mmCIF file of C-alpha atoms in Angstrom:
data_model
loop_
_atom_site.group_PDB
_atom_site.id
_atom_site.type_symbol
_atom_site.label_atom_id
_atom_site.label_comp_id
_atom_site.label_asym_id
_atom_site.label_seq_id
_atom_site.Cartn_x
_atom_site.Cartn_y
_atom_site.Cartn_z
ATOM 1 C CA MET L 127 2.285 17.510 -18.343
ATOM 2 C CA ALA L 128 -1.152 17.818 -16.532
ATOM 3 C CA GLY L 129 -1.500 14.313 -15.375
ATOM 4 C CA GLY L 130 2.027 13.177 -14.724
ATOM 5 C CA PHE L 131 3.340 10.027 -15.234
ATOM 6 C CA LEU L 132 5.042 7.039 -13.953
ATOM 7 C CA MET L 133 7.629 4.796 -15.230
ATOM 8 C CA GLU L 134 8.055 0.761 -13.873
ATOM 9 C CA ILE L 135 11.992 -1.005 -14.539
ATOM 10 C CA ARG L 136 13.027 -3.637 -14.398
ATOM 11 C CA ARG L 137 17.309 -4.069 -14.779
ATOM 12 C CA GLY L 138 16.587 -7.674 -15.316
ATOM 13 C CA THR L 139 14.678 -7.332 -18.086
ATOM 14 C CA GLN L 140 16.000 -4.064 -19.513
ATOM 15 C CA SER L 141 12.373 -3.363 -19.868
ATOM 16 C CA ALA L 142 9.420 -0.740 -18.873
ATOM 17 C CA LEU L 143 6.466 -0.320 -18.239
ATOM 18 C CA LEU L 144 4.565 3.830 -18.402
ATOM 19 C CA VAL L 145 1.539 4.807 -18.093
ATOM 20 C CA ILE L 146 0.637 8.298 -18.915
ATOM 21 C CA ARG L 147 -1.379 9.296 -15.851
ATOM 22 C CA ALA L 148 -5.271 10.566 -16.929
ATOM 23 C CA SER L 149 -5.859 13.921 -16.554
ATOM 24 C CA ALA L 150 -8.676 14.632 -13.362
ATOM 25 C CA GLU L 151 -10.347 17.622 -15.077
ATOM 26 C CA ASP L 152 -10.949 15.979 -18.129
ATOM 27 C CA PRO L 153 -10.033 12.524 -18.645
ATOM 28 C CA GLY L 154 -10.939 12.253 -22.096
ATOM 29 C CA THR L 155 -8.396 14.743 -23.848
ATOM 30 C CA PRO L 156 -6.480 13.391 -27.053
ATOM 31 C CA VAL L 157 -2.863 13.068 -26.300
ATOM 32 C CA GLU L 158 -0.018 12.646 -28.114
ATOM 33 C CA VAL L 159 2.707 10.819 -26.837
ATOM 34 C CA SER L 160 6.678 12.067 -28.225
ATOM 35 C CA VAL L 161 9.379 8.787 -26.754
ATOM 36 C CA SER L 162 12.749 9.948 -27.189
ATOM 37 C CA ALA L 163 16.269 7.843 -26.079
ATOM 38 C CA ASP L 164 16.373 10.299 -22.849
ATOM 39 C CA SER L 165 13.052 12.138 -22.496
ATOM 40 C CA LEU L 166 9.332 11.873 -22.648
ATOM 41 C CA GLU L 167 6.905 14.383 -24.421
ATOM 42 C CA VAL L 168 2.703 14.473 -24.119
ATOM 43 C CA ARG L 169 0.877 16.675 -26.004
ATOM 44 C CA SER L 170 -2.888 17.255 -24.812
ATOM 45 C CA SER L 171 -5.303 20.882 -25.413
ATOM 46 C CA GLY L 172 -2.673 22.960 -26.726
ATOM 47 C CA SER L 173 -0.518 22.905 -24.063
ATOM 48 C CA CYS L 174 3.041 20.834 -24.331
ATOM 49 C CA ALA L 175 4.947 19.119 -21.533
ATOM 50 C CA PRO L 176 8.605 17.485 -21.794
ATOM 51 C CA ALA L 177 9.857 16.156 -19.137
ATOM 52 C CA ALA L 178 13.622 14.817 -19.091
ATOM 53 C CA LEU L 179 14.533 10.714 -18.289
ATOM 54 C CA PRO L 180 16.840 10.891 -15.305
ATOM 55 C CA ALA L 181 20.952 9.628 -16.123
ATOM 56 C CA GLY L 182 21.370 6.116 -16.823
ATOM 57 C CA VAL L 183 18.243 5.585 -18.360
ATOM 58 C CA ARG L 184 17.332 5.504 -21.811
ATOM 59 C CA LEU L 185 14.777 3.550 -23.974
ATOM 60 C CA ALA L 186 15.306 2.385 -27.350
ATOM 61 C CA PRO L 187 11.868 4.126 -28.851
ATOM 62 C CA SER L 188 11.496 1.750 -32.124
ATOM 63 C CA SER L 189 11.103 -1.073 -29.166
ATOM 64 C CA CYS L 190 7.531 0.635 -27.944
ATOM 65 C CA ARG L 191 4.007 -1.566 -28.188
ATOM 66 C CA GLY L 192 1.030 -2.304 -26.341
ATOM 67 C CA LEU L 193 -0.774 1.386 -26.520
ATOM 68 C CA ARG L 194 -3.923 0.856 -24.872
ATOM 69 C CA ARG L 195 -5.741 2.662 -23.329
ATOM 70 C CA LEU L 196 -7.732 2.138 -19.745
ATOM 71 C CA PRO L 197 -9.926 3.579 -17.749
ATOM 72 C CA GLY L 198 -9.096 5.952 -14.575
ATOM 73 C CA ASP L 199 -5.205 5.435 -15.577
ATOM 74 C CA GLY L 200 -4.983 6.217 -18.444
ATOM 75 C CA LEU L 201 -2.595 5.357 -21.727
ATOM 76 C CA HIS L 202 -0.483 2.165 -21.074
ATOM 77 C CA LEU L 203 2.807 1.910 -23.031
ATOM 78 C CA ARG L 204 5.372 -1.428 -22.977
ATOM 79 C CA MET L 205 9.257 -0.261 -23.952
ATOM 80 C CA ARG L 206 12.825 -1.982 -23.872
ATOM 81 C CA LEU L 207 16.199 0.113 -23.036
ATOM 82 C CA ARG L 208 19.079 0.387 -24.587
ATOM 83 C CA ARG L 209 21.335 -0.389 -21.885
ATOM 84 C CA PRO L 210 20.473 -1.577 -18.288
ATOM 85 C CA PRO L 211 20.365 1.172 -15.954
ATOM 86 C CA PRO L 212 22.068 1.896 -13.227
ATOM 87 C CA PRO L 213 22.622 -0.875 -10.198
ATOM 88 C CA ALA L 214 21.092 -0.099 -7.381
ATOM 89 C CA ASP L 215 22.241 1.989 -4.187
ATOM 90 C CA LEU L 216 20.584 0.078 -1.763
ATOM 91 C CA ALA L 217 20.606 0.871 2.055
ATOM 92 C CA PHE L 218 24.142 -0.289 4.279
ATOM 93 C CA THR L 219 22.815 -3.973 6.717
ATOM 94 C CA LEU L 220 24.124 -4.526 9.786
ATOM 95 C CA ARG L 221 26.174 -6.960 8.660
ATOM 96 C CA GLU L 222 27.888 -4.366 6.834
ATOM 97 C CA SER L 223 27.467 -1.277 8.724
ATOM 98 C CA LEU L 224 28.525 -2.962 12.305
ATOM 99 C CA LYS L 225 32.103 -3.752 12.772
ATOM 100 C CA PRO L 226 33.833 -4.425 15.545
ATOM 101 C CA HIS L 227 36.869 -2.475 16.882
ATOM 102 C CA LYS L 228 35.084 0.560 15.269
ATOM 103 C CA LYS L 229 32.780 2.765 18.449
ATOM 104 C CA TYR L 230 29.109 3.291 17.200
ATOM 105 C CA VAL L 231 26.388 5.168 18.946
ATOM 106 C CA PHE L 232 22.595 4.413 18.794
ATOM 107 C CA TYR L 233 19.734 6.966 18.524
ATOM 108 C CA CYS L 234 16.241 6.282 19.452
ATOM 109 C CA GLN L 235 15.135 6.588 15.222
ATOM 110 C CA SER L 236 11.439 8.489 16.217
ATOM 111 C CA CYS L 237 13.775 11.330 18.910
ATOM 112 C CA GLY L 238 16.783 11.301 17.837
ATOM 113 C CA ASP L 239 17.480 10.274 21.926
ATOM 114 C CA ILE L 240 20.824 8.438 22.176
ATOM 115 C CA ILE L 241 20.553 5.160 23.836
ATOM 116 C CA VAL L 242 24.242 3.650 22.970
ATOM 117 C CA LYS L 243 26.936 6.467 23.795
ATOM 118 C CA ASP L 244 29.947 5.231 22.232
ATOM 119 C CA ARG L 245 29.752 1.544 22.077
ATOM 120 C CA LYS L 246 33.126 -0.753 20.845
ATOM 121 C CA PHE L 247 31.967 -4.157 20.359
ATOM 122 C CA LEU L 248 35.152 -7.013 19.801
ATOM 123 C CA ARG L 249 32.732 -9.033 18.207
ATOM 124 C CA VAL L 250 29.904 -8.790 15.847
ATOM 125 C CA LEU L 251 28.090 -12.593 15.202
ATOM 126 C CA PRO L 252 24.758 -13.150 13.141
ATOM 127 C CA LEU L 253 22.645 -15.819 15.249
ATOM 128 C CA PRO L 254 20.673 -18.230 13.148
ATOM 129 C CA SER L 255 16.893 -18.155 11.580
ATOM 130 C CA GLU L 256 14.574 -17.946 15.543
ATOM 131 C CA ASN L 257 13.449 -20.845 14.642
ATOM 132 C CA TRP L 258 16.567 -22.758 14.064
ATOM 133 C CA ASN L 259 15.845 -24.958 18.167
ATOM 134 C CA ASP L 260 12.639 -26.186 16.385
ATOM 135 C CA LEU L 261 14.501 -28.125 12.926
ATOM 136 C CA VAL L 262 17.167 -29.358 15.680
ATOM 137 C CA GLU L 263 15.183 -32.945 16.175
ATOM 138 C CA GLU L 264 15.537 -33.354 13.020
ATOM 139 C CA TRP L 265 19.287 -32.696 12.420
ATOM 140 C CA CYS L 266 19.787 -34.895 16.035
ATOM 141 C CA CYS L 267 19.044 -38.341 15.755
ATOM 142 C CA HIS L 268 19.222 -38.336 20.057
ATOM 143 C CA PRO L 269 17.198 -35.189 22.495
ATOM 144 C CA ASN L 270 17.879 -32.451 21.209
ATOM 145 C CA PRO L 271 21.367 -31.161 23.470
ATOM 146 C CA PHE L 272 20.669 -26.967 23.288
ATOM 147 C CA ALA L 273 16.858 -27.563 24.621
ATOM 148 C CA ARG L 274 18.859 -25.309 27.686
ATOM 149 C CA SER L 275 20.919 -23.460 25.619
ATOM 150 C CA THR L 276 20.423 -19.882 25.397
ATOM 151 C CA LEU L 277 22.881 -17.812 22.557
ATOM 152 C CA HIS L 278 22.639 -14.229 24.769
ATOM 153 C CA PRO L 279 25.939 -11.721 24.279
ATOM 154 C CA GLN L 280 28.926 -11.643 26.398
ATOM 155 C CA HIS L 281 30.697 -8.609 26.975
ATOM 156 C CA ASP L 282 31.535 -6.349 24.486
ATOM 157 C CA ASP L 283 29.740 -8.419 22.069
ATOM 158 C CA CYS L 284 26.646 -7.692 19.416
ATOM 159 C CA PHE L 285 24.791 -10.715 17.632
ATOM 160 C CA LEU L 286 22.622 -9.874 14.554
ATOM 161 C CA GLY L 287 18.794 -11.006 13.747
ATOM 162 C CA ASP L 288 16.760 -11.343 11.099
ATOM 163 C CA THR L 289 14.838 -7.426 12.381
ATOM 164 C CA PHE L 290 17.055 -7.322 15.698
ATOM 165 C CA PHE L 291 19.971 -6.974 17.526
ATOM 166 C CA MET L 292 21.397 -8.572 20.603
ATOM 167 C CA LEU L 293 23.713 -5.692 23.398
ATOM 168 C CA ASN L 294 25.114 -7.455 27.377
ATOM 169 C CA SER L 295 23.374 -4.262 28.884
ATOM 170 C CA GLY L 296 26.243 -4.504 30.982
ATOM 171 C CA ASN L 297 28.664 -1.778 30.153
ATOM 172 C CA GLU L 298 30.186 1.244 30.917
ATOM 173 C CA SER L 299 28.878 2.963 27.895
ATOM 174 C CA HIS L 300 25.473 2.184 28.099
ATOM 175 C CA VAL L 301 22.978 5.280 29.014
ATOM 176 C CA PRO L 302 20.485 3.960 31.205
ATOM 177 C CA GLU L 303 18.303 7.403 31.568
ATOM 178 C CA SER L 304 17.650 7.830 27.488
ATOM 179 C CA LEU L 305 15.588 4.447 28.697
ATOM 180 C CA MET L 306 12.721 2.997 30.458
ATOM 181 C CA CYS L 307 11.863 -0.269 31.080
ATOM 182 C CA CYS L 308 8.660 -1.422 31.852
ATOM 183 C CA SER L 309 6.977 -4.915 32.145
ATOM 184 C CA GLU L 310 2.671 -5.407 30.135
ATOM 185 C CA THR L 311 2.324 -4.873 33.790
ATOM 186 C CA GLY L 312 3.366 -2.201 34.322
ATOM 187 C CA HIS L 313 5.968 -2.213 36.460
ATOM 188 C CA HIS L 314 9.716 -1.027 36.275
ATOM 189 C CA ALA L 315 12.808 -2.369 36.663
ATOM 190 C CA SER L 316 16.287 -0.826 37.482
ATOM 191 C CA GLN L 317 18.626 -1.289 34.564
ATOM 192 C CA SER L 318 21.759 -2.498 37.199
ATOM 193 C CA GLY L 319 19.216 -5.543 38.119
ATOM 194 C CA PHE L 320 16.333 -6.605 35.686
ATOM 195 C CA ASN L 321 13.880 -8.650 38.278
ATOM 196 C CA LEU L 322 12.097 -10.384 35.565
ATOM 197 C CA LYS L 323 10.514 -13.626 35.564
ATOM 198 C CA SER L 324 11.557 -15.696 32.967
ATOM 199 C CA LYS L 325 8.396 -15.197 31.000
ATOM 200 C CA GLU L 326 7.973 -11.870 31.757
ATOM 201 C CA ASN L 327 7.729 -10.165 28.099
ATOM 202 C CA THR L 328 9.080 -6.681 29.277
ATOM 203 C CA ARG L 329 9.436 -3.757 26.618
ATOM 204 C CA VAL L 330 12.305 -1.216 25.645
ATOM 205 C CA ILE L 331 11.061 1.993 25.698
ATOM 206 C CA CYS L 332 12.743 5.374 24.694
ATOM 207 C CA LYS L 333 12.187 7.440 28.173
ATOM 208 C CA ARG L 334 11.443 10.449 25.703
ATOM 209 C CA CYS L 335 9.312 9.922 23.047
ATOM 210 C CA LYS L 336 7.340 6.787 24.486
ATOM 211 C CA LYS L 337 8.525 5.590 21.846
ATOM 212 C CA MET L 338 8.856 0.671 22.535
ATOM 213 C CA LEU L 339 12.733 -0.066 21.054
ATOM 214 C CA GLY L 340 13.146 -3.421 22.098
ATOM 215 C CA GLU L 341 12.742 -6.282 24.719
ATOM 216 C CA THR L 342 14.448 -7.597 27.614
ATOM 217 C CA ILE L 343 15.924 -10.933 26.652
ATOM 218 C CA SER L 344 17.303 -11.715 30.458
ATOM 219 C CA SER L 345 18.646 -9.732 33.747
ATOM 220 C CA ASP L 346 22.035 -8.413 30.935
ATOM 221 C CA THR L 347 20.645 -8.661 27.946
ATOM 222 C CA ILE L 348 18.411 -6.431 25.842
ATOM 223 C CA LYS L 349 16.822 -7.162 22.156
ATOM 224 C CA TYR L 350 16.110 -3.493 20.150
ATOM 225 C CA TYR L 351 15.198 -3.950 16.612
ATOM 226 C CA VAL L 352 16.218 -2.150 13.040
ATOM 227 C CA THR L 353 12.781 -0.479 12.759
ATOM 228 C CA GLU L 354 13.675 1.416 16.456
ATOM 229 C CA VAL L 355 17.471 2.309 16.769
ATOM 230 C CA ILE L 356 19.830 4.322 13.773
ATOM 231 C CA ILE L 357 23.259 2.916 14.360
ATOM 232 C CA GLN L 358 25.960 5.788 13.448
ATOM 233 C CA PRO L 359 29.825 5.551 13.510
ATOM 234 C CA SER L 360 31.118 7.806 16.792
ATOM 235 C CA GLU L 361 32.647 10.950 14.930
ATOM 236 C CA GLY L 362 29.484 11.076 12.740
ATOM 237 C CA SER L 363 26.309 13.468 13.816
ATOM 238 C CA PHE L 364 22.863 12.040 13.825
ATOM 239 C CA SER L 365 21.229 12.267 10.827
ATOM 240 C CA PRO L 366 17.200 12.152 11.202
ATOM 241 C CA ILE L 367 15.530 9.868 8.871
ATOM 242 C CA PRO L 368 11.587 10.488 7.550
ATOM 243 C CA ARG L 369 9.837 7.670 9.624
ATOM 244 C CA SER L 370 8.501 5.633 7.181
ATOM 245 C CA GLN L 371 11.425 5.988 5.098
ATOM 246 C CA PHE L 372 13.798 4.309 7.281
ATOM 247 C CA VAL L 373 10.386 1.837 8.612
ATOM 248 C CA GLN L 374 10.138 1.052 4.652
ATOM 249 C CA SER L 375 13.903 0.630 3.610
ATOM 250 C CA MET L 376 15.184 -1.742 6.700
ATOM 251 C CA VAL L 377 12.253 -3.480 6.484
ATOM 252 C CA ALA L 378 13.264 -3.813 2.245
ATOM 253 C CA GLN L 379 16.139 -5.185 3.051
ATOM 254 C CA CYS L 380 15.497 -7.431 5.484
ATOM 255 C CA LEU L 381 13.413 -8.871 2.457
ATOM 256 C CA LEU L 382 16.006 -8.976 0.208
ATOM 257 C CA GLU L 383 18.252 -10.242 3.189
ATOM 258 C CA LEU L 384 16.681 -13.251 4.005
ATOM 259 C CA SER L 385 15.946 -13.836 0.052
ATOM 260 C CA SER L 386 18.655 -14.377 -1.410
ATOM 261 C CA ALA L 387 20.402 -15.780 1.635
ATOM 262 C CA LYS L 388 17.544 -19.199 2.358
ATOM 263 C CA SER L 389 15.045 -19.039 -0.723
ATOM 264 C CA THR L 390 12.350 -17.700 0.646
ATOM 265 C CA PHE L 391 10.064 -14.777 -0.970
ATOM 266 C CA ARG L 392 6.504 -15.476 0.989
ATOM 267 C CA PHE L 393 7.000 -13.608 4.825
ATOM 268 C CA THR L 394 4.746 -13.682 7.611
ATOM 269 C CA VAL L 395 4.718 -10.400 10.154
ATOM 270 C CA LYS L 396 4.062 -10.662 13.302
ATOM 271 C CA GLY L 397 4.025 -7.992 16.678
ATOM 272 C CA ASP L 398 5.634 -8.219 19.790
ATOM 273 C CA ASN L 399 2.557 -9.440 21.005
ATOM 274 C CA GLY L 400 2.655 -12.470 18.585
ATOM 275 C CA LYS L 401 -0.683 -11.448 16.031
ATOM 276 C CA THR L 402 0.717 -12.027 12.655
ATOM 277 C CA TYR L 403 -0.533 -9.358 10.780
ATOM 278 C CA ILE L 404 0.667 -8.785 6.940
ATOM 279 C CA LEU L 405 1.114 -11.702 4.244
ATOM 280 C CA ILE L 406 4.336 -10.561 2.366
ATOM 281 C CA TRP L 407 4.558 -11.895 -1.016
ATOM 282 C CA LEU L 408 8.249 -10.799 -2.106
ATOM 283 C CA LEU L 409 7.628 -10.061 -6.119
ATOM 284 C CA ASN L 410 10.704 -8.147 -7.692
ATOM 285 C CA SER L 411 13.534 -6.540 -6.339
ATOM 286 C CA ASP L 412 15.027 -5.180 -9.151
ATOM 287 C CA THR L 413 12.872 -2.420 -9.636
ATOM 288 C CA LEU L 414 13.561 1.746 -10.602
ATOM 289 C CA LEU L 415 10.881 3.560 -10.588
ATOM 290 C CA VAL L 416 10.442 6.916 -12.841
ATOM 291 C CA GLU L 417 7.932 9.005 -11.448
ATOM 292 C CA SER L 418 6.423 13.098 -12.709
ATOM 293 C CA LEU L 419 4.198 14.843 -10.442
ATOM 294 C CA GLY L 420 2.240 16.380 -13.230
ATOM 295 C CA SER L 421 -0.173 19.372 -11.706
ATOM 296 C CA SER L 422 -0.239 20.436 -8.299
ATOM 297 C CA SER L 423 -4.168 19.337 -7.996
ATOM 298 C CA SER L 424 -2.999 15.811 -8.897
ATOM 299 C CA LEU L 425 -0.052 15.714 -6.277
ATOM 300 C CA SER L 426 -2.670 13.992 -4.013
ATOM 301 C CA VAL L 427 -2.765 11.003 -6.352
ATOM 302 C CA LEU L 428 0.911 10.472 -8.023
ATOM 303 C CA THR L 429 2.737 10.285 -3.948
ATOM 304 C CA LEU L 430 4.405 7.032 -3.835
ATOM 305 C CA PHE L 431 4.627 6.941 0.085
ATOM 306 C CA GLY L 432 2.680 9.765 0.935
ATOM 307 C CA ASP L 433 4.167 12.554 3.208
ATOM 308 C CA ILE L 434 7.326 11.822 1.752
ATOM 309 C CA PHE L 435 7.711 11.415 -1.920
ATOM 310 C CA MET L 436 10.757 14.260 -2.424
ATOM 311 C CA PRO L 437 12.045 14.212 -5.515
ATOM 312 C CA SER L 438 15.753 14.924 -5.539
ATOM 313 C CA SER L 439 16.052 17.680 -8.489
ATOM 314 C CA GLY L 440 13.159 18.910 -10.673
ATOM 315 C CA PRO L 441 9.618 17.584 -10.941
ATOM 316 C CA VAL L 442 11.259 13.830 -12.438
ATOM 317 C CA GLY L 443 11.358 11.983 -8.861
ATOM 318 C CA THR L 444 13.474 8.243 -8.310
ATOM 319 C CA TRP L 445 13.126 5.012 -6.695
ATOM 320 C CA ASN L 446 15.090 1.353 -6.266
ATOM 321 C CA ALA L 447 12.149 -0.557 -5.045
ATOM 322 C CA VAL L 448 10.996 -3.610 -4.332
ATOM 323 C CA LYS L 449 7.821 -5.441 -5.528
ATOM 324 C CA VAL L 450 5.657 -7.177 -3.341
ATOM 325 C CA LEU L 451 2.321 -8.514 -2.629
ATOM 326 C CA TYR L 452 0.423 -8.609 0.818
ATOM 327 C CA GLN L 453 -2.382 -9.439 2.507
ATOM 328 C CA PRO L 454 -3.673 -7.645 5.976
ATOM 329 C CA CYS L 455 -4.635 -9.899 8.781
ATOM 330 C CA ILE L 456 -5.212 -7.512 11.706
ATOM 331 C CA LYS L 457 -9.324 -7.552 12.663
ATOM 332 C CA CYS L 458 -9.731 -12.182 11.611
ATOM 333 C CA ARG L 459 -9.188 -11.133 8.261
ATOM 334 C CA ASN L 460 -7.807 -13.944 6.205
ATOM 335 C CA LYS L 461 -7.189 -16.444 9.351
ATOM 336 C CA ASP L 462 -7.962 -19.477 7.344
ATOM 337 C CA LEU L 463 -4.923 -18.380 4.648
ATOM 338 C CA ALA L 464 -1.983 -16.944 7.539
ATOM 339 C CA ASP L 465 -2.790 -19.871 9.639
ATOM 340 C CA ALA L 466 -1.705 -22.487 6.165
ATOM 341 C CA TRP L 467 1.412 -19.773 5.449
ATOM 342 C CA GLU L 468 1.735 -20.312 9.305
ATOM 343 C CA ASN L 469 2.357 -24.320 9.303
ATOM 344 C CA ASP L 470 4.103 -23.074 5.841
ATOM 345 C CA MET L 471 7.863 -23.809 6.541
ATOM 346 C CA GLY L 472 8.845 -22.330 3.180
ATOM 347 C CA VAL L 473 7.218 -19.065 4.372
ATOM 348 C CA HIS L 474 9.633 -16.500 7.247
ATOM 349 C CA PRO L 475 8.658 -14.969 9.695
ATOM 350 C CA LEU L 476 9.515 -11.450 10.423
ATOM 351 C CA LYS L 477 8.714 -10.304 14.129
ATOM 352 C CA PHE L 478 8.542 -6.374 14.614
ATOM 353 C CA PRO L 479 6.715 -3.858 17.267
ATOM 354 C CA SER L 480 3.108 -4.638 16.853
ATOM 355 C CA GLU L 481 2.967 -0.810 16.832
ATOM 356 C CA THR L 482 5.592 -0.176 13.559
ATOM 357 C CA CYS L 483 3.669 -3.626 12.668
ATOM 358 C CA LEU L 484 0.324 -0.806 11.766
ATOM 359 C CA GLU L 485 2.045 1.738 10.575
ATOM 360 C CA LEU L 486 4.119 -0.406 7.511
ATOM 361 C CA LEU L 487 -0.064 -2.317 6.725
ATOM 362 C CA LEU L 488 -0.547 1.664 6.508
ATOM 363 C CA MET L 489 2.017 2.783 4.824
ATOM 364 C CA LEU L 490 1.779 -0.849 2.046
ATOM 365 C CA GLY L 491 -1.919 0.495 1.548
ATOM 366 C CA LEU L 492 -0.597 4.454 0.737
ATOM 367 C CA SER L 493 1.639 2.425 -1.628
ATOM 368 C CA THR L 494 -0.389 0.566 -3.447
ATOM 369 C CA ALA L 495 -3.721 3.264 -2.929
ATOM 370 C CA SER L 496 -0.565 5.615 -5.235
ATOM 371 C CA LEU L 497 -0.794 3.060 -8.190
ATOM 372 C CA PRO L 498 -2.913 3.725 -11.418
ATOM 373 C CA PRO L 499 -5.811 1.170 -10.525
ATOM 374 C CA SER L 500 -5.522 -1.954 -12.954
ATOM 375 C CA LEU L 501 -2.321 -2.216 -11.619
ATOM 376 C CA ARG L 502 -3.173 -3.092 -7.585
ATOM 377 C CA CYS L 503 -4.310 -6.353 -7.657
ATOM 378 C CA MET L 504 -2.906 -9.498 -9.676
ATOM 379 C CA ASN L 505 -6.591 -11.283 -10.094
ATOM 380 C CA SER L 506 -5.112 -14.270 -11.257
ATOM 381 C CA PHE L 507 -2.323 -14.889 -8.760
ATOM 382 C CA GLN L 508 -2.147 -18.258 -6.458
ATOM 383 C CA VAL L 509 -0.463 -17.947 -2.716
ATOM 384 C CA LEU L 510 -0.023 -21.210 -2.333
ATOM 385 C CA LYS L 511 -1.439 -24.139 -4.390
ATOM 386 C CA LYS L 512 -1.460 -26.474 -2.000
ATOM 387 C CA ALA L 513 -3.616 -24.501 0.543
ATOM 388 C CA LYS L 514 -7.319 -25.361 2.247
ATOM 389 C CA PRO L 515 -9.112 -23.551 1.716
ATOM 390 C CA LYS L 516 -7.951 -21.317 -1.086
ATOM 391 C CA PRO L 517 -6.935 -17.933 -0.612
ATOM 392 C CA LYS L 518 -8.692 -14.783 -2.193
ATOM 393 C CA PRO L 519 -8.120 -14.775 -5.841
ATOM 394 C CA TYR L 520 -6.460 -11.155 -5.676
ATOM 395 C CA ARG L 521 -3.854 -9.944 -4.216
ATOM 396 C CA ARG L 522 -3.064 -6.234 -3.209
ATOM 397 C CA ASN L 523 0.552 -4.632 -5.125
ATOM 398 C CA CYS L 524 2.492 -2.218 -4.172
ATOM 399 C CA CYS L 525 6.487 -1.386 -4.102
ATOM 400 C CA MET L 526 8.989 -0.594 -1.141
ATOM 401 C CA ASP L 527 11.243 2.532 -1.060
ATOM 402 C CA VAL L 528 15.066 0.035 -0.481
ATOM 403 C CA THR L 529 16.654 4.271 -1.066
ATOM 404 C CA LYS L 530 19.931 4.675 0.217
ATOM 405 C CA ASN L 531 19.307 6.360 3.910
ATOM 406 C CA GLU L 532 21.773 8.765 3.705
#
C-alpha cells in the first residue's frame, strides 16, 4: 500500500470515512480497493497490499458509498460499522488521579526532576471557574461579599482549577532545590519567604531545565500548570512521556471536561502574559483514527503528530482523538474575531504558559498538515452568527491525541 490510508471513525454514528492516499510516485495510477469486515486490500500497478484493521473495528462492506477521487487526496469512501468500536481509553484527569490520604511525587514533565516529593493531601477540592468572581454581581443584590476574599489552599490542601492545581508551599516535603522562582524583572525570591508585591507576576521555573512550571499566587501558594508537571504515586517510578503527546493529551482532557461540565465548546487559549494565542472550537470527542504509514517515502506526509507517531503494533496505528477547529491569533491575526470571542460569555478561557501555547499551536499545525488537503478546512463554517465583523469563512481542522498516557 504505497500511499497508505487514513480512516476516521465516529463512535456515535458508527460511520467511517476512508481515504486511500494517492501514490506520491504516480498519483494517476488505477487503484482497486477491496473492503472486508476486518481488513482492507489495495491493488495498484500489479502490487497488492493488505492491511488488517485493529481489534474491535468491524466494517459493513455492503454499506460502501460516495466513492470519489480528489486531486492531492486520493480515493474517498464512506461506510458503516457493524458495531461500535471499543470505548476510548482516555487519560486520567486530575480529579481522578489525585486522591486524599495518598502520597504523590510531582515531576517536571520536560526533564523529570522532582518538584514535590511524597506529598499527602488531606483535601483535594475543585475550584470554580476563573471568572466566577465576575458573575457574583449577577447573583447578589448587595455589594460583592467576596471582593476581598481569596481561595488559597491551607496546609495539606490541593485545589484543582481548569488548567492548573494550587498547593500550599509551606510543607516540609516540598523540594526547594528543584525550583527557582523569579519574577519577570529577574529578581530571585527564596522558598522560605516570598517577599512579593501584590501585583507582581512570579514565575516558578524548573532549576534543571529552566522550563516554566507555574506561578506564585501568594507567599505560601504556588500554582502549577497541568501541562508542565507529571503526578505519580510515591510507590511508582517516573515514566517519561513525549512532550507533544503529553501536551495534546492534557489539553484534550481540559476540553472534554469543560464541554461536558459547562456545555461550552468554544475556547480561547491564553498565555501567562495575558495574550490570546489560539481560538478553538470543539467539534467532536468520539473520533477513532486508524492510519497506515504506507511506504517509507510517504512517511513525512502521513505522520499524524510529528515525531510522536509510533504505531502500537505493526504498520497500522490507532488513536482516540478529539476533533477541533482553530484559528491562530499570534501577530495580531484574527484580532477582531478574538475580541468578539473575548466578550462572549459562551467562550471559556484556558490559560497555559506562553511557551506552551506556542508549542500547542505548532502541534495543531502539524496535525492539520498531516490530513488530506480536502479535510484541512471547512469552507462553509461560521463561528459566530452575531459576530461583528463576520469571521473568516474557513477554519483549520485538526485532531488532538487523547490516548491514555502510560
